[in-house]
Amino acid sequence: MPEARVGIRVADDRKTVTIEITPLGQIGHPVALTLDQLDHLMSKLGDARCQMMEGQPGPSFESEDAPISVAANTRWTIRASPPAGALLGFYHPKFGTVGFTLPKDEIVRIVGFLTERFILQPTASPEKH
């Protein structure tokens, strides 16, 4: 595959984004997309990435250095997803609304971790006794 330059520019009014993929030494063709069209493209790219990753190992989270795209202070929801367990959905500023399902045994593990970390371990008091 030839090398290419990728340019992305959000319009001043933030209503469109222009994407231009230009193979080196050739003329590019910019394409303007609305937010809905960009979301659709991102979904299709995600589908393509998923197909490319089939049969390959996912990332290891054993290391503290594992790359994670963090979405802080976001809106989220949790819903029962019988019989599997639960669905956790949230808004990620880079990727839009995303979510994942958790089986019952993982929910038990998460609740145990959160209970141990935030309920059973007393927090340090800012006042000196």
PDB file of C-alpha atoms in Angstrom:
ATOM      1  CA  MET A   1       0.000   0.000   0.000  1.00  0.00           C
ATOM      2  CA  PRO A   2       1.454   3.382  -0.935  1.00  0.00           C
ATOM      3  CA  GLU A   3       2.138   5.928   1.773  1.00  0.00           C
ATOM      4  CA  ALA A   4      -0.459   8.638   2.139  1.00  0.00           C
ATOM      5  CA  ARG A   5      -0.942  11.943   3.886  1.00  0.00           C
ATOM      6  CA  VAL A   6      -4.148  12.378   5.885  1.00  0.00           C
ATOM      7  CA  GLY A   7      -5.595  15.807   6.563  1.00  0.00           C
ATOM      8  CA  ILE A   8      -8.558  16.523   8.821  1.00  0.00           C
ATOM      9  CA  ARG A   9     -10.003  19.981   9.401  1.00  0.00           C
ATOM     10  CA  VAL A  10     -13.083  20.939  11.391  1.00  0.00           C
ATOM     11  CA  ALA A  11     -14.975  23.877   9.879  1.00  0.00           C
ATOM     12  CA  ASP A  12     -15.049  27.128  11.849  1.00  0.00           C
ATOM     13  CA  ASP A  13     -18.792  26.674  12.439  1.00  0.00           C
ATOM     14  CA  ARG A  14     -18.132  23.085  13.661  1.00  0.00           C
ATOM     15  CA  LYS A  15     -20.904  21.735  11.422  1.00  0.00           C
ATOM     16  CA  THR A  16     -18.650  19.777   9.066  1.00  0.00           C
ATOM     17  CA  VAL A  17     -15.242  18.165   8.958  1.00  0.00           C
ATOM     18  CA  THR A  18     -13.163  17.897   5.798  1.00  0.00           C
ATOM     19  CA  ILE A  19     -11.094  14.749   5.383  1.00  0.00           C
ATOM     20  CA  GLU A  20      -8.507  14.373   2.649  1.00  0.00           C
ATOM     21  CA  ILE A  21      -6.447  11.232   2.106  1.00  0.00           C
ATOM     22  CA  THR A  22      -3.731  11.899  -0.447  1.00  0.00           C
ATOM     23  CA  PRO A  23      -1.354   9.201  -1.696  1.00  0.00           C
ATOM     24  CA  LEU A  24       2.149  10.684  -1.873  1.00  0.00           C
ATOM     25  CA  GLY A  25       2.794  12.258  -5.257  1.00  0.00           C
ATOM     26  CA  GLN A  26      -0.899  12.432  -6.171  1.00  0.00           C
ATOM     27  CA  ILE A  27      -3.706  14.941  -5.911  1.00  0.00           C
ATOM     28  CA  GLY A  28      -6.110  14.497  -3.013  1.00  0.00           C
ATOM     29  CA  HIS A  29      -9.866  14.841  -3.040  1.00  0.00           C
ATOM     30  CA  PRO A  30     -11.303  16.446   0.099  1.00  0.00           C
ATOM     31  CA  VAL A  31     -14.622  15.146   1.413  1.00  0.00           C
ATOM     32  CA  ALA A  32     -16.813  17.209   3.757  1.00  0.00           C
ATOM     33  CA  LEU A  33     -18.847  15.256   6.320  1.00  0.00           C
ATOM     34  CA  THR A  34     -21.544  16.237   8.796  1.00  0.00           C
ATOM     35  CA  LEU A  35     -21.385  14.921  12.362  1.00  0.00           C
ATOM     36  CA  ASP A  36     -23.841  12.106  11.514  1.00  0.00           C
ATOM     37  CA  GLN A  37     -21.788  11.151   8.453  1.00  0.00           C
ATOM     38  CA  LEU A  38     -18.579  11.229  10.512  1.00  0.00           C
ATOM     39  CA  ASP A  39     -20.188   8.975  13.143  1.00  0.00           C
ATOM     40  CA  HIS A  40     -21.253   6.578  10.378  1.00  0.00           C
ATOM     41  CA  LEU A  41     -17.726   6.549   8.914  1.00  0.00           C
ATOM     42  CA  MET A  42     -16.226   5.917  12.363  1.00  0.00           C
ATOM     43  CA  SER A  43     -18.650   3.024  12.873  1.00  0.00           C
ATOM     44  CA  LYS A  44     -17.683   1.517   9.507  1.00  0.00           C
ATOM     45  CA  LEU A  45     -13.975   1.974  10.294  1.00  0.00           C
ATOM     46  CA  GLY A  46     -14.569   0.283  13.658  1.00  0.00           C
ATOM     47  CA  ASP A  47     -16.238  -2.653  11.866  1.00  0.00           C
ATOM     48  CA  ALA A  48     -13.244  -2.899   9.514  1.00  0.00           C
ATOM     49  CA  ARG A  49     -10.804  -2.768  12.430  1.00  0.00           C
ATOM     50  CA  CYS A  50     -12.766  -5.480  14.221  1.00  0.00           C
ATOM     51  CA  GLN A  51     -12.482  -7.738  11.142  1.00  0.00           C
ATOM     52  CA  MET A  52      -8.750  -7.045  10.883  1.00  0.00           C
ATOM     53  CA  MET A  53      -8.283  -7.962  14.564  1.00  0.00           C
ATOM     54  CA  GLU A  54     -10.115 -11.304  14.303  1.00  0.00           C
ATOM     55  CA  GLY A  55      -7.820 -14.051  15.547  1.00  0.00           C
ATOM     56  CA  GLN A  56      -5.284 -11.612  16.989  1.00  0.00           C
ATOM     57  CA  PRO A  57      -4.788 -11.152  20.715  1.00  0.00           C
ATOM     58  CA  GLY A  58      -6.306  -8.076  22.288  1.00  0.00           C
ATOM     59  CA  PRO A  59      -4.285  -5.702  24.430  1.00  0.00           C
ATOM     60  CA  SER A  60      -2.913  -6.890  27.740  1.00  0.00           C
ATOM     61  CA  PHE A  61      -4.099  -4.880  30.705  1.00  0.00           C
ATOM     62  CA  GLU A  62      -1.637  -6.576  33.055  1.00  0.00           C
ATOM     63  CA  SER A  63       0.735  -3.613  32.711  1.00  0.00           C
ATOM     64  CA  GLU A  64      -0.016  -0.172  34.117  1.00  0.00           C
ATOM     65  CA  ASP A  65       1.324   1.178  30.797  1.00  0.00           C
ATOM     66  CA  ALA A  66      -1.554  -0.265  28.744  1.00  0.00           C
ATOM     67  CA  PRO A  67      -2.866   2.516  26.464  1.00  0.00           C
ATOM     68  CA  ILE A  68      -6.415   3.503  27.360  1.00  0.00           C
ATOM     69  CA  SER A  69      -8.399   6.344  25.810  1.00  0.00           C
ATOM     70  CA  VAL A  70      -9.910   7.902  28.936  1.00  0.00           C
ATOM     71  CA  ALA A  71     -13.303   9.611  29.000  1.00  0.00           C
ATOM     72  CA  ALA A  72     -13.511  11.512  32.284  1.00  0.00           C
ATOM     73  CA  ASN A  73     -16.610  13.129  33.789  1.00  0.00           C
ATOM     74  CA  THR A  74     -18.891  11.594  31.187  1.00  0.00           C
ATOM     75  CA  ARG A  75     -22.542  10.643  31.172  1.00  0.00           C
ATOM     76  CA  TRP A  76     -23.098   6.937  31.592  1.00  0.00           C
ATOM     77  CA  THR A  77     -25.807   4.334  32.071  1.00  0.00           C
ATOM     78  CA  ILE A  78     -25.927   0.812  33.390  1.00  0.00           C
ATOM     79  CA  ARG A  79     -28.705  -1.575  32.427  1.00  0.00           C
ATOM     80  CA  ALA A  80     -29.548  -5.155  33.178  1.00  0.00           C
ATOM     81  CA  SER A  81     -28.782  -7.392  30.242  1.00  0.00           C
ATOM     82  CA  PRO A  82     -30.350 -10.730  31.201  1.00  0.00           C
ATOM     83  CA  PRO A  83     -29.212 -13.426  31.257  1.00  0.00           C
ATOM     84  CA  ALA A  84     -25.676 -12.221  30.484  1.00  0.00           C
ATOM     85  CA  GLY A  85     -25.279  -9.614  33.224  1.00  0.00           C
ATOM     86  CA  ALA A  86     -25.148  -5.884  32.557  1.00  0.00           C
ATOM     87  CA  LEU A  87     -24.604  -3.315  29.832  1.00  0.00           C
ATOM     88  CA  LEU A  88     -22.440  -0.314  30.701  1.00  0.00           C
ATOM     89  CA  GLY A  89     -22.780   2.535  28.205  1.00  0.00           C
ATOM     90  CA  PHE A  90     -21.088   5.906  28.245  1.00  0.00           C
ATOM     91  CA  TYR A  91     -20.353   8.929  26.099  1.00  0.00           C
ATOM     92  CA  HIS A  92     -16.742   9.106  24.913  1.00  0.00           C
ATOM     93  CA  PRO A  93     -15.754  12.501  23.453  1.00  0.00           C
ATOM     94  CA  LYS A  94     -13.612  10.860  20.741  1.00  0.00           C
ATOM     95  CA  PHE A  95     -15.877   7.968  19.804  1.00  0.00           C
ATOM     96  CA  GLY A  96     -19.415   9.012  20.729  1.00  0.00           C
ATOM     97  CA  THR A  97     -21.746   6.689  22.600  1.00  0.00           C
ATOM     98  CA  VAL A  98     -20.070   3.365  23.312  1.00  0.00           C
ATOM     99  CA  GLY A  99     -20.698   0.500  25.673  1.00  0.00           C
ATOM    100  CA  PHE A 100     -19.876  -3.028  26.649  1.00  0.00           C
ATOM    101  CA  THR A 101     -21.544  -5.957  28.343  1.00  0.00           C
ATOM    102  CA  LEU A 102     -20.299  -7.552  31.520  1.00  0.00           C
ATOM    103  CA  PRO A 103     -21.054 -11.146  32.505  1.00  0.00           C
ATOM    104  CA  LYS A 104     -22.191 -11.822  36.064  1.00  0.00           C
ATOM    105  CA  ASP A 105     -18.786 -13.080  37.254  1.00  0.00           C
ATOM    106  CA  GLU A 106     -17.078  -9.871  36.082  1.00  0.00           C
ATOM    107  CA  ILE A 107     -19.723  -7.752  37.831  1.00  0.00           C
ATOM    108  CA  VAL A 108     -18.989  -9.630  41.072  1.00  0.00           C
ATOM    109  CA  ARG A 109     -15.263  -8.955  40.569  1.00  0.00           C
ATOM    110  CA  ILE A 110     -15.819  -5.224  39.931  1.00  0.00           C
ATOM    111  CA  VAL A 111     -18.196  -4.804  42.872  1.00  0.00           C
ATOM    112  CA  GLY A 112     -15.693  -6.605  45.114  1.00  0.00           C
ATOM    113  CA  PHE A 113     -12.858  -4.329  43.961  1.00  0.00           C
ATOM    114  CA  LEU A 114     -14.911  -1.147  44.415  1.00  0.00           C
ATOM    115  CA  THR A 115     -16.199  -2.278  47.808  1.00  0.00           C
ATOM    116  CA  GLU A 116     -12.700  -3.083  49.019  1.00  0.00           C
ATOM    117  CA  ARG A 117     -11.187   0.115  47.643  1.00  0.00           C
ATOM    118  CA  PHE A 118     -13.839   2.690  48.450  1.00  0.00           C
ATOM    119  CA  ILE A 119     -16.027   1.327  51.234  1.00  0.00           C
ATOM    120  CA  LEU A 120     -13.924  -0.970  53.391  1.00  0.00           C
ATOM    121  CA  GLN A 121     -10.744   1.137  53.312  1.00  0.00           C
ATOM    122  CA  PRO A 122     -11.257   4.335  55.294  1.00  0.00           C
ATOM    123  CA  THR A 123     -10.269   7.521  53.505  1.00  0.00           C
ATOM    124  CA  ALA A 124      -7.718   9.803  55.103  1.00  0.00           C
ATOM    125  CA  SER A 125      -9.311  12.665  56.972  1.00  0.00           C
ATOM    126  CA  PRO A 126      -8.074  16.157  56.079  1.00  0.00           C
ATOM    127  CA  GLU A 127      -8.257  17.099  59.769  1.00  0.00           C
ATOM    128  CA  LYS A 128      -5.496  16.140  62.170  1.00  0.00           C
ATOM    129  CA  HIS A 129      -6.542  14.367  65.348  1.00  0.00           C
TER     130      HIS A 129
END
